[in-house]
mmCIF file of C-alpha atoms and ligand atoms in Angstrom:
data_model
loop_
_atom_site.group_PDB
_atom_site.id
_atom_site.type_symbol
_atom_site.label_atom_id
_atom_site.label_comp_id
_atom_site.label_asym_id
_atom_site.label_seq_id
_atom_site.Cartn_x
_atom_site.Cartn_y
_atom_site.Cartn_z
ATOM 1 C CA MET G 1 -5.315 -42.040 -40.184
ATOM 2 C CA HIS G 2 -6.819 -43.569 -43.290
ATOM 3 C CA LEU G 3 -3.453 -45.035 -44.248
ATOM 4 C CA ILE G 4 -3.444 -46.949 -41.002
ATOM 5 C CA SER G 5 -6.984 -48.065 -41.699
ATOM 6 C CA LEU G 6 -6.041 -49.212 -45.148
ATOM 7 C CA ALA G 7 -2.929 -50.947 -43.961
ATOM 8 C CA SER G 8 -5.010 -52.901 -41.517
ATOM 9 C CA ALA G 9 -7.869 -53.520 -43.924
ATOM 10 C CA LEU G 10 -9.282 -56.953 -43.384
ATOM 11 C CA ILE G 11 -11.515 -58.800 -45.721
ATOM 12 C CA LEU G 12 -13.541 -61.493 -44.114
ATOM 13 C CA GLY G 13 -15.103 -64.144 -46.267
ATOM 14 C CA LEU G 14 -17.423 -66.503 -44.539
ATOM 15 C CA ALA G 15 -15.817 -69.546 -43.080
ATOM 16 C CA THR G 16 -15.655 -71.767 -46.097
ATOM 17 C CA GLY G 17 -15.185 -75.398 -45.121
ATOM 18 C CA PRO G 18 -17.178 -78.229 -46.637
ATOM 19 C CA ALA G 19 -20.294 -76.177 -47.326
ATOM 20 C CA ALA G 20 -18.389 -74.065 -49.843
ATOM 21 C CA ALA G 21 -18.234 -77.007 -52.179
ATOM 22 C CA GLN G 22 -21.976 -77.619 -51.996
ATOM 23 C CA ASP G 23 -24.579 -76.280 -54.376
ATOM 24 C CA ALA G 24 -25.701 -72.680 -53.918
ATOM 25 C CA PRO G 25 -28.039 -72.402 -50.935
ATOM 26 C CA ARG G 26 -31.761 -71.939 -51.594
ATOM 27 C CA TRP G 27 -31.716 -68.894 -49.327
ATOM 28 C CA SER G 28 -29.042 -66.997 -47.477
ATOM 29 C CA PHE G 29 -28.940 -64.247 -44.874
ATOM 30 C CA ALA G 30 -26.277 -62.047 -43.247
ATOM 31 C CA ILE G 31 -26.341 -59.292 -40.641
ATOM 32 C CA HIS G 32 -24.067 -56.757 -38.995
ATOM 33 C CA GLY G 33 -24.307 -54.813 -35.771
ATOM 34 C CA GLY G 34 -21.700 -52.163 -36.570
ATOM 35 C CA ALA G 35 -17.947 -52.054 -37.065
ATOM 36 C CA GLY G 36 -15.310 -50.274 -35.026
ATOM 37 C CA VAL G 37 -12.481 -50.592 -32.568
ATOM 38 C CA ILE G 38 -13.800 -53.839 -31.159
ATOM 39 C CA GLU G 39 -11.011 -55.848 -29.576
ATOM 40 C CA ARG G 40 -10.928 -58.681 -27.105
ATOM 41 C CA ALA G 41 -9.399 -56.396 -24.494
ATOM 42 C CA ASN G 42 -12.307 -53.935 -24.824
ATOM 43 C CA LEU G 43 -15.180 -56.360 -24.375
ATOM 44 C CA SER G 44 -15.871 -58.062 -21.074
ATOM 45 C CA PRO G 45 -16.789 -61.759 -21.294
ATOM 46 C CA GLU G 46 -20.379 -60.772 -20.434
ATOM 47 C CA GLN G 47 -20.492 -58.235 -23.267
ATOM 48 C CA ASP G 48 -18.960 -60.703 -25.706
ATOM 49 C CA THR G 49 -21.584 -63.304 -24.792
ATOM 50 C CA ALA G 50 -24.433 -60.796 -24.889
ATOM 51 C CA TYR G 51 -23.514 -59.579 -28.391
ATOM 52 C CA ARG G 52 -23.212 -63.123 -29.730
ATOM 53 C CA ALA G 53 -26.576 -64.104 -28.249
ATOM 54 C CA SER G 54 -28.182 -61.020 -29.691
ATOM 55 C CA LEU G 55 -26.745 -61.559 -33.177
ATOM 56 C CA THR G 56 -27.912 -65.172 -33.038
ATOM 57 C CA ARG G 57 -31.450 -64.084 -32.128
ATOM 58 C CA ALA G 58 -31.521 -61.715 -35.103
ATOM 59 C CA LEU G 59 -30.204 -64.440 -37.431
ATOM 60 C CA GLU G 60 -32.838 -66.849 -36.176
ATOM 61 C CA ALA G 61 -35.584 -64.324 -36.871
ATOM 62 C CA GLY G 62 -34.360 -63.898 -40.445
ATOM 63 C CA SER G 63 -33.849 -67.579 -41.066
ATOM 64 C CA ALA G 64 -37.321 -68.437 -39.727
ATOM 65 C CA VAL G 65 -38.793 -66.184 -42.413
ATOM 66 C CA LEU G 66 -36.585 -67.494 -45.206
ATOM 67 C CA ALA G 67 -36.837 -71.180 -44.285
ATOM 68 C CA GLY G 68 -40.609 -70.816 -44.342
ATOM 69 C CA GLY G 69 -40.477 -69.523 -47.908
ATOM 70 C CA GLY G 70 -40.845 -65.868 -46.845
ATOM 71 C CA SER G 71 -39.393 -62.886 -48.629
ATOM 72 C CA ALA G 72 -35.924 -61.386 -48.348
ATOM 73 C CA LEU G 73 -37.598 -58.117 -47.336
ATOM 74 C CA ASP G 74 -39.497 -59.746 -44.469
ATOM 75 C CA ALA G 75 -36.316 -61.424 -43.241
ATOM 76 C CA VAL G 76 -34.367 -58.165 -43.316
ATOM 77 C CA GLN G 77 -37.114 -56.341 -41.434
ATOM 78 C CA ALA G 78 -37.576 -59.100 -38.832
ATOM 79 C CA ALA G 79 -33.884 -59.240 -37.937
ATOM 80 C CA ILE G 80 -33.432 -55.479 -37.864
ATOM 81 C CA GLU G 81 -36.489 -54.979 -35.641
ATOM 82 C CA ILE G 82 -34.942 -57.327 -33.103
ATOM 83 C CA MET G 83 -31.690 -55.369 -33.133
ATOM 84 C CA GLU G 84 -33.572 -52.041 -32.983
ATOM 85 C CA ASP G 85 -35.203 -53.189 -29.756
ATOM 86 C CA ASP G 86 -31.898 -54.393 -28.324
ATOM 87 C CA PRO G 87 -30.066 -51.680 -26.332
ATOM 88 C CA LEU G 88 -26.706 -53.172 -27.306
ATOM 89 C CA PHE G 89 -26.950 -51.610 -30.758
ATOM 90 C CA ASN G 90 -26.982 -48.043 -32.039
ATOM 91 C CA ALA G 91 -30.436 -48.329 -33.600
ATOM 92 C CA GLY G 92 -33.902 -47.875 -32.117
ATOM 93 C CA ARG G 93 -33.617 -48.385 -28.339
ATOM 94 C CA GLY G 94 -29.959 -47.854 -27.518
ATOM 95 C CA ALA G 95 -29.367 -45.295 -30.274
ATOM 96 C CA VAL G 96 -26.733 -42.620 -29.712
ATOM 97 C CA PHE G 97 -27.788 -39.086 -28.742
ATOM 98 C CA THR G 98 -27.559 -35.825 -30.642
ATOM 99 C CA ALA G 99 -25.740 -32.913 -29.006
ATOM 100 C CA ALA G 100 -29.172 -31.643 -27.959
ATOM 101 C CA GLY G 101 -29.833 -34.904 -26.095
ATOM 102 C CA ARG G 102 -32.291 -36.457 -28.542
ATOM 103 C CA ASN G 103 -32.384 -39.769 -30.403
ATOM 104 C CA GLU G 104 -32.827 -39.099 -34.129
ATOM 105 C CA LEU G 105 -33.135 -42.357 -36.042
ATOM 106 C CA ASP G 106 -32.347 -43.148 -39.673
ATOM 107 C CA ALA G 107 -33.158 -46.286 -41.674
ATOM 108 C CA ALA G 108 -33.461 -47.580 -45.226
ATOM 109 C CA VAL G 109 -34.608 -50.656 -47.062
ATOM 110 C CA MET G 110 -34.338 -51.706 -50.694
ATOM 111 C CA ASN G 111 -36.019 -54.462 -52.670
ATOM 112 C CA GLY G 112 -33.567 -55.775 -55.238
ATOM 113 C CA SER G 113 -36.194 -57.506 -57.360
ATOM 114 C CA ASP G 114 -37.918 -54.297 -58.473
ATOM 115 C CA LEU G 115 -35.473 -51.599 -57.322
ATOM 116 C CA THR G 116 -38.023 -50.029 -55.004
ATOM 117 C CA ALA G 117 -36.589 -48.343 -51.919
ATOM 118 C CA GLY G 118 -37.691 -46.421 -48.860
ATOM 119 C CA SER G 119 -35.862 -44.447 -46.214
ATOM 120 C CA VAL G 120 -36.421 -42.228 -43.194
ATOM 121 C CA ALA G 121 -34.207 -39.790 -41.337
ATOM 122 C CA GLY G 122 -34.494 -38.052 -37.995
ATOM 123 C CA LEU G 123 -37.353 -40.122 -36.551
ATOM 124 C CA THR G 124 -37.983 -39.499 -32.850
ATOM 125 C CA THR G 125 -41.150 -41.431 -31.989
ATOM 126 C CA THR G 126 -41.427 -44.441 -34.317
ATOM 127 C CA ARG G 127 -40.374 -47.590 -32.491
ATOM 128 C CA HIS G 128 -39.127 -49.404 -35.586
ATOM 129 C CA PRO G 129 -37.474 -47.097 -38.118
ATOM 130 C CA ILE G 130 -36.919 -50.029 -40.495
ATOM 131 C CA ALA G 131 -40.682 -50.607 -40.613
ATOM 132 C CA ALA G 132 -41.150 -46.909 -41.393
ATOM 133 C CA ALA G 133 -38.626 -47.129 -44.227
ATOM 134 C CA ARG G 134 -40.482 -50.114 -45.635
ATOM 135 C CA ALA G 135 -43.799 -48.287 -45.369
ATOM 136 C CA VAL G 136 -42.334 -45.348 -47.285
ATOM 137 C CA MET G 137 -41.334 -47.821 -49.999
ATOM 138 C CA GLU G 138 -44.605 -49.713 -50.165
ATOM 139 C CA ARG G 139 -47.246 -47.274 -48.999
ATOM 140 C CA SER G 140 -46.156 -43.850 -50.194
ATOM 141 C CA PRO G 141 -45.198 -42.494 -53.601
ATOM 142 C CA HIS G 142 -41.861 -41.353 -52.139
ATOM 143 C CA VAL G 143 -38.443 -42.759 -51.375
ATOM 144 C CA MET G 144 -37.277 -40.612 -48.453
ATOM 145 C CA LEU G 145 -39.104 -38.871 -45.609
ATOM 146 C CA ILE G 146 -37.538 -36.890 -42.768
ATOM 147 C CA GLY G 147 -38.245 -35.579 -39.291
ATOM 148 C CA GLU G 148 -41.676 -34.962 -37.861
ATOM 149 C CA GLY G 149 -43.352 -35.635 -41.198
ATOM 150 C CA ALA G 150 -41.781 -39.081 -41.347
ATOM 151 C CA ASP G 151 -43.041 -39.932 -37.845
ATOM 152 C CA THR G 152 -46.487 -38.593 -38.771
ATOM 153 C CA PHE G 153 -46.521 -40.776 -41.881
ATOM 154 C CA ALA G 154 -45.404 -43.822 -39.865
ATOM 155 C CA ALA G 155 -48.191 -43.215 -37.332
ATOM 156 C CA SER G 156 -50.716 -42.767 -40.149
ATOM 157 C CA VAL G 157 -49.968 -46.253 -41.490
ATOM 158 C CA GLY G 158 -50.334 -47.756 -38.034
ATOM 159 C CA LEU G 159 -46.719 -48.136 -36.959
ATOM 160 C CA GLU G 160 -46.164 -48.099 -33.210
ATOM 161 C CA GLN G 161 -45.318 -44.702 -31.739
ATOM 162 C CA VAL G 162 -43.432 -44.376 -28.447
ATOM 163 C CA ASP G 163 -42.373 -41.657 -26.060
ATOM 164 C CA PRO G 164 -38.881 -40.529 -27.165
ATOM 165 C CA ALA G 165 -37.609 -41.667 -23.746
ATOM 166 C CA PHE G 166 -38.231 -45.251 -24.932
ATOM 167 C CA PHE G 167 -34.944 -45.037 -26.843
ATOM 168 C CA PHE G 168 -32.939 -43.792 -23.841
ATOM 169 C CA THR G 169 -30.076 -45.865 -22.427
ATOM 170 C CA GLU G 170 -27.647 -44.828 -19.715
ATOM 171 C CA ARG G 171 -24.734 -46.184 -21.712
ATOM 172 C CA ARG G 172 -25.400 -43.887 -24.669
ATOM 173 C CA TRP G 173 -26.120 -40.921 -22.405
ATOM 174 C CA ARG G 174 -22.702 -41.335 -20.841
ATOM 175 C CA GLY G 175 -21.211 -41.614 -24.297
ATOM 176 C CA LEU G 176 -22.838 -38.290 -25.157
ATOM 177 C CA GLU G 177 -21.491 -36.603 -22.037
ATOM 178 C CA THR G 178 -17.985 -37.799 -22.857
ATOM 179 C CA ALA G 179 -18.226 -36.622 -26.475
ATOM 180 C CA LEU G 180 -19.607 -33.205 -25.530
ATOM 181 C CA ARG G 181 -16.947 -32.657 -22.862
ATOM 182 C CA ALA G 182 -14.247 -33.508 -25.401
ATOM 183 C CA GLN G 183 -15.672 -30.859 -27.738
ATOM 184 C CA ASN G 184 -16.266 -28.301 -24.995
ATOM 185 C CA LEU G 185 -19.977 -28.305 -25.734
ATOM 186 C CA PRO G 186 -22.673 -27.925 -23.077
ATOM 187 C CA ILE G 187 -24.340 -31.046 -21.717
ATOM 188 C CA PRO G 188 -28.128 -30.878 -22.157
ATOM 189 C CA ALA G 189 -30.647 -31.850 -19.491
ATOM 190 C CA ARG G 190 -31.566 -35.516 -19.432
ATOM 191 C CA PRO G 191 -34.572 -36.093 -21.701
ATOM 192 C CA ALA G 192 -38.030 -35.848 -20.148
ATOM 193 C CA GLY G 193 -39.192 -39.277 -19.092
ATOM 194 C CA ALA G 194 -35.683 -40.756 -18.934
ATOM 195 C CA PRO G 195 -34.859 -42.713 -15.797
ATOM 196 C CA GLY G 196 -32.631 -41.034 -13.222
ATOM 197 C CA PRO G 197 -28.881 -41.620 -13.421
ATOM 198 C CA GLN G 198 -28.174 -45.307 -13.012
ATOM 199 C CA ALA G 199 -25.117 -47.136 -11.914
ATOM 200 C CA GLU G 200 -23.113 -48.292 -14.875
ATOM 201 C CA THR G 201 -23.050 -52.068 -15.081
ATOM 202 C CA ARG G 202 -20.308 -54.034 -16.748
ATOM 203 C CA LEU G 203 -22.714 -54.956 -19.506
ATOM 204 C CA SER G 204 -23.676 -51.367 -20.142
ATOM 205 C CA THR G 205 -20.125 -50.057 -20.392
ATOM 206 C CA PRO G 206 -19.474 -49.266 -24.033
ATOM 207 C CA PRO G 207 -16.389 -50.720 -25.666
ATOM 208 C CA LEU G 208 -13.702 -48.117 -26.174
ATOM 209 C CA ASN G 209 -14.033 -45.635 -28.997
ATOM 210 C CA GLU G 210 -17.667 -46.425 -29.640
ATOM 211 C CA ARG G 211 -18.594 -42.906 -30.618
ATOM 212 C CA LYS G 212 -20.782 -43.928 -33.491
ATOM 213 C CA PHE G 213 -20.590 -47.610 -34.305
ATOM 214 C CA GLY G 214 -23.352 -50.093 -33.556
ATOM 215 C CA THR G 215 -25.491 -49.471 -36.622
ATOM 216 C CA VAL G 216 -27.385 -52.596 -37.669
ATOM 217 C CA GLY G 217 -28.016 -54.040 -41.113
ATOM 218 C CA ALA G 218 -29.102 -57.132 -42.992
ATOM 219 C CA VAL G 219 -28.864 -58.544 -46.517
ATOM 220 C CA ALA G 220 -30.877 -61.485 -47.814
ATOM 221 C CA LEU G 221 -31.456 -63.786 -50.760
ATOM 222 C CA ASP G 222 -34.778 -65.615 -50.574
ATOM 223 C CA SER G 223 -35.859 -68.928 -52.078
ATOM 224 C CA GLN G 224 -37.426 -67.092 -55.011
ATOM 225 C CA GLY G 225 -34.101 -65.483 -55.830
ATOM 226 C CA ARG G 226 -34.991 -62.009 -54.583
ATOM 227 C CA LEU G 227 -32.335 -59.842 -52.922
ATOM 228 C CA ALA G 228 -33.003 -57.190 -50.247
ATOM 229 C CA ALA G 229 -30.971 -54.954 -47.962
ATOM 230 C CA GLY G 230 -31.792 -52.838 -44.923
ATOM 231 C CA THR G 231 -29.921 -50.668 -42.425
ATOM 232 C CA SER G 232 -30.934 -48.801 -39.250
ATOM 233 C CA THR G 233 -28.963 -46.404 -37.041
ATOM 234 C CA GLY G 234 -28.965 -43.614 -34.513
ATOM 235 C CA GLY G 235 -26.113 -42.034 -36.510
ATOM 236 C CA MET G 236 -23.226 -40.434 -34.660
ATOM 237 C CA THR G 237 -22.953 -39.421 -31.033
ATOM 238 C CA ALA G 238 -23.313 -35.656 -30.500
ATOM 239 C CA LYS G 239 -24.423 -35.048 -34.082
ATOM 240 C CA ARG G 240 -25.722 -31.534 -34.686
ATOM 241 C CA TRP G 241 -27.657 -29.433 -37.144
ATOM 242 C CA GLY G 242 -29.896 -32.238 -38.357
ATOM 243 C CA ARG G 243 -26.922 -34.268 -39.535
ATOM 244 C CA VAL G 244 -27.903 -37.297 -41.619
ATOM 245 C CA GLY G 245 -25.409 -40.032 -42.509
ATOM 246 C CA ASP G 246 -25.216 -42.608 -45.245
ATOM 247 C CA VAL G 247 -27.795 -45.075 -43.940
ATOM 248 C CA PRO G 248 -30.940 -43.499 -45.418
ATOM 249 C CA VAL G 249 -29.140 -42.340 -48.575
ATOM 250 C CA ILE G 250 -29.992 -45.053 -51.101
ATOM 251 C CA GLY G 251 -26.794 -46.129 -52.836
ATOM 252 C CA ALA G 252 -24.532 -44.911 -50.026
ATOM 253 C CA GLY G 253 -25.208 -47.126 -46.997
ATOM 254 C CA THR G 254 -27.933 -49.339 -48.410
ATOM 255 C CA TYR G 255 -28.578 -50.815 -51.876
ATOM 256 C CA ALA G 256 -30.001 -53.957 -53.471
ATOM 257 C CA SER G 257 -30.381 -54.894 -57.119
ATOM 258 C CA ASN G 258 -31.227 -58.238 -58.680
ATOM 259 C CA ARG G 259 -30.110 -56.742 -61.986
ATOM 260 C CA ASP G 260 -26.609 -56.290 -60.572
ATOM 261 C CA GLY G 261 -26.860 -59.381 -58.384
ATOM 262 C CA CYS G 262 -26.047 -57.637 -55.138
ATOM 263 C CA ALA G 263 -27.403 -56.429 -51.782
ATOM 264 C CA VAL G 264 -25.334 -54.200 -49.470
ATOM 265 C CA SER G 265 -25.590 -52.733 -45.979
ATOM 266 C CA ALA G 266 -22.797 -50.510 -44.685
ATOM 267 C CA THR G 267 -21.598 -49.188 -41.359
ATOM 268 C CA GLY G 268 -18.975 -46.587 -40.543
ATOM 269 C CA ASP G 269 -18.266 -42.893 -41.081
ATOM 270 C CA GLY G 270 -21.295 -42.038 -43.150
ATOM 271 C CA GLU G 271 -19.940 -38.917 -44.787
ATOM 272 C CA PHE G 272 -17.345 -40.950 -46.712
ATOM 273 C CA TYR G 273 -19.880 -43.578 -47.719
ATOM 274 C CA ILE G 274 -22.064 -40.851 -49.170
ATOM 275 C CA ARG G 275 -19.199 -39.226 -51.065
ATOM 276 C CA ALA G 276 -18.112 -42.565 -52.561
ATOM 277 C CA SER G 277 -21.628 -44.001 -53.222
ATOM 278 C CA VAL G 278 -20.327 -47.163 -51.614
ATOM 279 C CA ALA G 279 -23.308 -49.515 -51.735
ATOM 280 C CA ARG G 280 -24.213 -48.712 -55.337
ATOM 281 C CA ASP G 281 -20.588 -48.905 -56.408
ATOM 282 C CA ILE G 282 -20.175 -52.379 -54.932
ATOM 283 C CA CYS G 283 -23.170 -53.526 -56.970
ATOM 284 C CA ALA G 284 -21.729 -51.933 -60.107
ATOM 285 C CA ARG G 285 -18.426 -53.740 -59.555
ATOM 286 C CA ILE G 286 -20.274 -57.051 -59.158
ATOM 287 C CA ALA G 287 -22.358 -56.382 -62.276
ATOM 288 C CA LEU G 288 -19.099 -55.838 -64.145
ATOM 289 C CA GLY G 289 -17.861 -59.245 -63.060
ATOM 290 C CA ALA G 290 -15.989 -58.750 -59.787
ATOM 291 C CA THR G 291 -16.505 -61.396 -57.117
ATOM 292 C CA THR G 292 -18.562 -60.268 -54.139
ATOM 293 C CA GLN G 293 -15.508 -60.403 -51.934
ATOM 294 C CA ALA G 294 -13.254 -58.467 -54.296
ATOM 295 C CA ALA G 295 -15.950 -55.856 -54.925
ATOM 296 C CA ALA G 296 -16.490 -55.301 -51.215
ATOM 297 C CA GLN G 297 -12.767 -55.067 -50.530
ATOM 298 C CA ALA G 298 -11.953 -52.743 -53.404
ATOM 299 C CA GLU G 299 -14.841 -50.429 -52.624
ATOM 300 C CA VAL G 300 -14.190 -50.187 -48.903
ATOM 301 C CA ASP G 301 -10.512 -49.533 -49.560
ATOM 302 C CA ASP G 302 -11.291 -46.846 -52.138
ATOM 303 C CA ALA G 303 -14.044 -45.140 -50.162
ATOM 304 C CA LEU G 304 -12.227 -45.105 -46.880
ATOM 305 C CA SER G 305 -9.052 -43.816 -48.489
ATOM 306 C CA LEU G 306 -11.026 -40.538 -48.390
ATOM 307 C CA GLY G 307 -11.114 -40.878 -44.592
ATOM 308 C CA GLY G 308 -12.995 -42.683 -41.854
ATOM 309 C CA THR G 309 -13.396 -46.349 -41.049
ATOM 310 C CA GLY G 310 -16.090 -48.977 -41.252
ATOM 311 C CA GLY G 311 -17.300 -52.038 -43.072
ATOM 312 C CA VAL G 312 -19.922 -53.568 -45.336
ATOM 313 C CA ILE G 313 -21.862 -56.782 -45.709
ATOM 314 C CA VAL G 314 -22.760 -57.983 -49.187
ATOM 315 C CA MET G 315 -24.988 -60.771 -50.526
ATOM 316 C CA ASP G 316 -24.936 -62.029 -54.113
ATOM 317 C CA LEU G 317 -27.333 -64.090 -56.222
ATOM 318 C CA ALA G 318 -25.491 -67.303 -55.398
ATOM 319 C CA GLY G 319 -26.217 -66.686 -51.705
ATOM 320 C CA ARG G 320 -22.577 -65.909 -50.941
ATOM 321 C CA PRO G 321 -22.245 -63.353 -48.151
ATOM 322 C CA SER G 322 -19.074 -61.281 -47.831
ATOM 323 C CA PHE G 323 -17.850 -59.021 -45.047
ATOM 324 C CA ALA G 324 -15.241 -56.299 -45.513
ATOM 325 C CA ILE G 325 -13.920 -54.017 -42.766
ATOM 326 C CA THR G 326 -11.159 -51.509 -42.176
ATOM 327 C CA THR G 327 -11.564 -51.775 -38.420
ATOM 328 C CA SER G 328 -10.502 -54.301 -35.818
ATOM 329 C CA GLY G 329 -13.965 -55.794 -35.545
ATOM 330 C CA MET G 330 -17.537 -55.951 -36.731
ATOM 331 C CA TYR G 331 -20.472 -57.615 -35.019
ATOM 332 C CA ARG G 332 -21.648 -59.943 -37.740
ATOM 333 C CA GLY G 333 -23.327 -63.223 -38.585
ATOM 334 C CA ALA G 334 -24.692 -65.390 -41.360
ATOM 335 C CA VAL G 335 -27.004 -68.318 -41.919
ATOM 336 C CA SER G 336 -28.296 -70.104 -45.006
ATOM 337 C CA SER G 337 -30.343 -73.106 -46.066
ATOM 338 C CA SER G 338 -27.097 -75.086 -46.097
ATOM 339 C CA GLU G 339 -25.260 -73.666 -43.065
ATOM 340 C CA PRO G 340 -26.319 -73.012 -39.455
ATOM 341 C CA ALA G 341 -26.315 -69.582 -37.817
ATOM 342 C CA ARG G 342 -22.746 -68.430 -37.166
ATOM 343 C CA VAL G 343 -21.499 -65.203 -35.616
ATOM 344 C CA ALA G 344 -18.214 -63.359 -35.134
ATOM 345 C CA ILE G 345 -17.027 -60.122 -33.552
ATOM 346 C CA TYR G 346 -13.286 -59.659 -33.974
ATOM 347 C CA GLY G 347 -11.572 -59.115 -37.296
ATOM 348 C CA ASP G 348 -9.405 -62.214 -37.117
ATOM 349 C CA GLU G 349 -12.301 -64.511 -36.254
ATOM 350 C CA VAL G 350 -14.133 -66.870 -38.593
ATOM 351 C CA LEU G 351 -17.875 -67.165 -38.213
ATOM 352 C CA ARG G 352 -18.860 -69.996 -35.907
ATOM 353 C CA PRO G 353 -22.052 -71.330 -34.317
HETATM 354 N N1 LIG Y 1 -22.991 -45.001 -40.870
HETATM 355 C C1 LIG Y 1 -23.625 -44.437 -39.697
HETATM 356 C C2 LIG Y 1 -23.749 -42.956 -39.896
HETATM 357 O O1 LIG Y 1 -22.810 -42.347 -40.396
HETATM 358 C C3 LIG Y 1 -22.898 -44.707 -38.441
HETATM 359 C C4 LIG Y 1 -22.373 -46.094 -38.264
HETATM 360 O O2 LIG Y 1 -22.564 -46.955 -39.091
HETATM 361 O O3 LIG Y 1 -21.729 -46.342 -37.259
HETATM 362 O O4 LIG Y 1 -24.747 -42.398 -39.505
#
């Protein structure tokens, strides 16, 4: 399996063109909305359009912050909050379900300029897990909080709390039913407060093989030269036993360091990202002199030779974003002070407005 993934590994630099020859941008921003088996044949035209519009909205939120002189951290949070609220993505509303029929949300953020970091795992009532991760970083003496305690902390610092049914989507519920049937596991009752079964619309039909992908992430360089990274996810469909993936593990799915000159957000089979310390390793490779692109490629190839599939986005101090995947697609986009917002979905596609 991983040999096939490696054989088809694709490394996607941003569309170069004339802007590549220009000076480094004052600020730069990149996002992803998950990697996976995302092929033209799997996405309806409506889905394709909806994803592109959604990615563009998230890019615009980040670029509004950065163009106004705001911080990399604020840009990362603004874009991720938009994607958390968007049911298209596996984060916040639209997150995948656990085998018990719950949404348990993980997120992390890291400030490259001072190496502070915050993360949360297993949230069930906080509307914006990325905001909770940031609050852990800035308003607690800790780096990582989990479960009920993490929601309690988020509420205590004034972050919006919602009924767990807020996160429910029919699309993900159907994905859970399919996954549980395949594993011969019982299907739980629909969550209290969830709407009754709804007709599946073309827009709500998940692309094939979307068992886990749809995690969202962002990396930014601001006009003061600060790097930041953030990631938010519902994890994996039908996860059990309090499973936590790579996203809230600092250095696995999320890392940023101005010292190394690197910010990373990952998506894919979290267990392998944890075992290979992917995000931290990419930064170490860059600190040792590798180009952003080569570091991302080498690390994804190495890590996913252990198993699994996925991708990463990386930002460096020159404002150069890189995308590396071992899958057929990744929802992704980039914008900078010298280039307009551009998005792409399929592996063979260059970013375009
Ligand atoms: N990395 C996430 C996890 O393992 C899932 C994903 O990115 O699709 O929880």
